[in-house]
PDB file of C-alpha atoms in Angstrom:
ATOM      1  CA  UNK A   1      60.531  91.587  12.848  1.00  0.00           C
ATOM      2  CA  UNK A   2      56.953  92.572  12.284  1.00  0.00           C
ATOM      3  CA  UNK A   3      56.138  96.237  11.811  1.00  0.00           C
ATOM      4  CA  UNK A   4      52.835  97.618  13.007  1.00  0.00           C
ATOM      5  CA  UNK A   5      51.435 101.000  12.055  1.00  0.00           C
ATOM      6  CA  UNK A   6      48.495 102.362  14.005  1.00  0.00           C
ATOM      7  CA  UNK A   7      46.132 105.031  12.729  1.00  0.00           C
ATOM      8  CA  UNK A   8      42.705 106.491  13.316  1.00  0.00           C
ATOM      9  CA  UNK A   9      43.168 108.367  16.560  1.00  0.00           C
ATOM     10  CA  UNK A  10      41.820 111.839  17.131  1.00  0.00           C
ATOM     11  CA  UNK A  11      40.051 114.262  19.429  1.00  0.00           C
ATOM     12  CA  UNK A  12      36.462 113.399  20.292  1.00  0.00           C
ATOM     13  CA  UNK A  13      33.791 114.228  22.819  1.00  0.00           C
ATOM     14  CA  UNK A  14      32.657 111.784  25.474  1.00  0.00           C
ATOM     15  CA  UNK A  15      30.085 109.390  24.089  1.00  0.00           C
ATOM     16  CA  UNK A  16      31.445 109.509  20.551  1.00  0.00           C
ATOM     17  CA  UNK A  17      33.109 106.698  18.604  1.00  0.00           C
ATOM     18  CA  UNK A  18      36.399 106.060  16.840  1.00  0.00           C
ATOM     19  CA  UNK A  19      37.820 103.150  14.907  1.00  0.00           C
ATOM     20  CA  UNK A  20      41.540 102.491  15.106  1.00  0.00           C
ATOM     21  CA  UNK A  21      43.426 100.539  12.465  1.00  0.00           C
ATOM     22  CA  UNK A  22      46.674  98.615  12.634  1.00  0.00           C
ATOM     23  CA  UNK A  23      48.543  97.650   9.477  1.00  0.00           C
ATOM     24  CA  UNK A  24      50.624  94.509   9.901  1.00  0.00           C
ATOM     25  CA  UNK A  25      53.715  94.221   7.708  1.00  0.00           C
ATOM     26  CA  UNK A  26      53.715  90.425   7.581  1.00  0.00           C
ATOM     27  CA  UNK A  27      51.194  87.674   7.056  1.00  0.00           C
ATOM     28  CA  UNK A  28      49.167  87.973  10.219  1.00  0.00           C
ATOM     29  CA  UNK A  29      48.234  84.306  10.204  1.00  0.00           C
ATOM     30  CA  UNK A  30      51.873  83.664  11.118  1.00  0.00           C
ATOM     31  CA  UNK A  31      51.051  85.165  14.520  1.00  0.00           C
ATOM     32  CA  UNK A  32      48.665  83.680  17.012  1.00  0.00           C
ATOM     33  CA  UNK A  33      46.991  86.878  18.088  1.00  0.00           C
ATOM     34  CA  UNK A  34      47.165  90.640  18.052  1.00  0.00           C
ATOM     35  CA  UNK A  35      46.413  92.922  20.923  1.00  0.00           C
ATOM     36  CA  UNK A  36      45.524  96.528  21.527  1.00  0.00           C
ATOM     37  CA  UNK A  37      47.270  98.358  24.303  1.00  0.00           C
ATOM     38  CA  UNK A  38      47.187 101.899  25.569  1.00  0.00           C
ATOM     39  CA  UNK A  39      49.172 104.316  27.643  1.00  0.00           C
ATOM     40  CA  UNK A  40      47.277 106.880  29.648  1.00  0.00           C
ATOM     41  CA  UNK A  41      49.071 110.219  30.033  1.00  0.00           C
ATOM     42  CA  UNK A  42      50.654 109.238  33.339  1.00  0.00           C
ATOM     43  CA  UNK A  43      51.888 105.948  31.848  1.00  0.00           C
ATOM     44  CA  UNK A  44      53.194 107.784  28.806  1.00  0.00           C
ATOM     45  CA  UNK A  45      55.357 109.960  31.050  1.00  0.00           C
ATOM     46  CA  UNK A  46      56.863 106.880  32.641  1.00  0.00           C
ATOM     47  CA  UNK A  47      57.073 105.151  29.279  1.00  0.00           C
ATOM     48  CA  UNK A  48      57.113 101.598  30.523  1.00  0.00           C
ATOM     49  CA  UNK A  49      53.739 100.238  31.414  1.00  0.00           C
ATOM     50  CA  UNK A  50      50.869  99.717  29.072  1.00  0.00           C
ATOM     51  CA  UNK A  51      47.310  98.609  29.650  1.00  0.00           C
ATOM     52  CA  UNK A  52      46.312  95.660  27.518  1.00  0.00           C
ATOM     53  CA  UNK A  53      42.686  96.198  26.574  1.00  0.00           C
ATOM     54  CA  UNK A  54      41.761  93.826  23.757  1.00  0.00           C
ATOM     55  CA  UNK A  55      43.014  90.769  21.891  1.00  0.00           C
ATOM     56  CA  UNK A  56      41.902  89.074  18.713  1.00  0.00           C
ATOM     57  CA  UNK A  57      43.162  85.705  17.537  1.00  0.00           C
ATOM     58  CA  UNK A  58      44.407  85.626  13.977  1.00  0.00           C
ATOM     59  CA  UNK A  59      42.972  82.345  12.771  1.00  0.00           C
ATOM     60  CA  UNK A  60      39.409  82.550  14.058  1.00  0.00           C
ATOM     61  CA  UNK A  61      38.877  86.073  15.346  1.00  0.00           C
ATOM     62  CA  UNK A  62      38.114  85.185  18.955  1.00  0.00           C
ATOM     63  CA  UNK A  63      38.255  88.289  21.092  1.00  0.00           C
ATOM     64  CA  UNK A  64      39.127  89.055  24.700  1.00  0.00           C
ATOM     65  CA  UNK A  65      38.670  92.340  26.535  1.00  0.00           C
ATOM     66  CA  UNK A  66      39.736  94.043  29.700  1.00  0.00           C
ATOM     67  CA  UNK A  67      36.923  94.997  32.049  1.00  0.00           C
ATOM     68  CA  UNK A  68      37.676  98.670  31.454  1.00  0.00           C
ATOM     69  CA  UNK A  69      36.513  98.443  27.832  1.00  0.00           C
ATOM     70  CA  UNK A  70      34.245  95.402  27.744  1.00  0.00           C
ATOM     71  CA  UNK A  71      30.940  96.199  26.096  1.00  0.00           C
ATOM     72  CA  UNK A  72      32.263  99.404  24.523  1.00  0.00           C
ATOM     73  CA  UNK A  73      35.215  98.323  22.374  1.00  0.00           C
ATOM     74  CA  UNK A  74      35.267  95.714  19.625  1.00  0.00           C
ATOM     75  CA  UNK A  75      38.443  94.207  18.188  1.00  0.00           C
ATOM     76  CA  UNK A  76      38.484  92.582  14.776  1.00  0.00           C
ATOM     77  CA  UNK A  77      40.884  91.536  12.057  1.00  0.00           C
ATOM     78  CA  UNK A  78      40.984  91.177   8.308  1.00  0.00           C
ATOM     79  CA  UNK A  79      43.490  88.478   7.409  1.00  0.00           C
ATOM     80  CA  UNK A  80      43.218  89.200   3.676  1.00  0.00           C
ATOM     81  CA  UNK A  81      44.356  92.779   4.271  1.00  0.00           C
ATOM     82  CA  UNK A  82      46.644  92.049   7.235  1.00  0.00           C
ATOM     83  CA  UNK A  83      44.759  94.623   9.275  1.00  0.00           C
ATOM     84  CA  UNK A  84      43.612  94.737  12.872  1.00  0.00           C
ATOM     85  CA  UNK A  85      40.892  97.104  14.043  1.00  0.00           C
ATOM     86  CA  UNK A  86      39.531  98.481  17.282  1.00  0.00           C
ATOM     87  CA  UNK A  87      36.072  99.983  17.211  1.00  0.00           C
ATOM     88  CA  UNK A  88      35.601 102.217  20.261  1.00  0.00           C
ATOM     89  CA  UNK A  89      32.086 103.293  21.215  1.00  0.00           C
ATOM     90  CA  UNK A  90      30.825 105.433  24.081  1.00  0.00           C
ATOM     91  CA  UNK A  91      34.275 106.858  24.662  1.00  0.00           C
ATOM     92  CA  UNK A  92      35.058 108.281  28.077  1.00  0.00           C
ATOM     93  CA  UNK A  93      37.696 110.815  29.191  1.00  0.00           C
ATOM     94  CA  UNK A  94      39.555 108.001  30.924  1.00  0.00           C
ATOM     95  CA  UNK A  95      40.062 106.367  27.512  1.00  0.00           C
ATOM     96  CA  UNK A  96      42.465 109.187  26.636  1.00  0.00           C
ATOM     97  CA  UNK A  97      45.919 107.929  25.752  1.00  0.00           C
ATOM     98  CA  UNK A  98      48.189 106.569  23.070  1.00  0.00           C
ATOM     99  CA  UNK A  99      46.957 103.339  21.537  1.00  0.00           C
ATOM    100  CA  UNK A 100      49.261 100.630  20.234  1.00  0.00           C
ATOM    101  CA  UNK A 101      48.792  97.298  18.597  1.00  0.00           C
ATOM    102  CA  UNK A 102      51.167  94.433  19.137  1.00  0.00           C
ATOM    103  CA  UNK A 103      51.685  90.880  17.937  1.00  0.00           C
ATOM    104  CA  UNK A 104      50.880  89.591  21.381  1.00  0.00           C
ATOM    105  CA  UNK A 105      47.906  89.264  23.648  1.00  0.00           C
ATOM    106  CA  UNK A 106      47.747  90.750  27.090  1.00  0.00           C
ATOM    107  CA  UNK A 107      45.050  92.171  29.331  1.00  0.00           C
ATOM    108  CA  UNK A 108      45.647  94.529  32.195  1.00  0.00           C
ATOM    109  CA  UNK A 109      48.418  96.925  33.139  1.00  0.00           C
ATOM    110  CA  UNK A 110      51.899  95.508  32.951  1.00  0.00           C
ATOM    111  CA  UNK A 111      55.356  95.950  31.546  1.00  0.00           C
ATOM    112  CA  UNK A 112      54.989  93.827  28.453  1.00  0.00           C
ATOM    113  CA  UNK A 113      58.185  92.189  27.226  1.00  0.00           C
ATOM    114  CA  UNK A 114      57.816  93.151  23.602  1.00  0.00           C
ATOM    115  CA  UNK A 115      60.204  95.041  21.342  1.00  0.00           C
ATOM    116  CA  UNK A 116      58.174  95.768  18.203  1.00  0.00           C
ATOM    117  CA  UNK A 117      55.881  98.562  19.384  1.00  0.00           C
ATOM    118  CA  UNK A 118      54.864 101.029  16.696  1.00  0.00           C
ATOM    119  CA  UNK A 119      54.459 104.754  17.209  1.00  0.00           C
ATOM    120  CA  UNK A 120      50.878 104.439  18.338  1.00  0.00           C
ATOM    121  CA  UNK A 121      47.949 106.713  17.647  1.00  0.00           C
ATOM    122  CA  UNK A 122      46.692 109.293  20.126  1.00  0.00           C
ATOM    123  CA  UNK A 123      43.110 109.414  21.327  1.00  0.00           C
ATOM    124  CA  UNK A 124      41.865 112.362  23.345  1.00  0.00           C
ATOM    125  CA  UNK A 125      38.366 112.269  24.819  1.00  0.00           C
ATOM    126  CA  UNK A 126      36.944 115.473  26.245  1.00  0.00           C
ATOM    127  CA  UNK A 127      34.060 115.622  28.683  1.00  0.00           C
TER     128      UNK A 127
END
């Protein structure tokens, strides 16, 4: 059971940048890909759905993005450190939410069948 610990969230102004980190407890090359997901405040209240926003493959670092973040967010990984990152530029108020990483890839809002969510890291973007 892989453990994932997210960090790097904070309070920022619109237009600013943040980089999130995700520490993976196992050898990340044992997993095909890692994804970043988020819960906007309304989703957080419901506690079920998440929006998949970015994926990065473990072996070769190929990335995929949801339209909502394409061109602004950049996912990456460091297999030597077992770390996954999400660089977020030009943040907008609608990016506010709790951000999670997961050992799965998914784009779009859904109820992802996944049991190993970490605690997430909160990002608040003010206008």
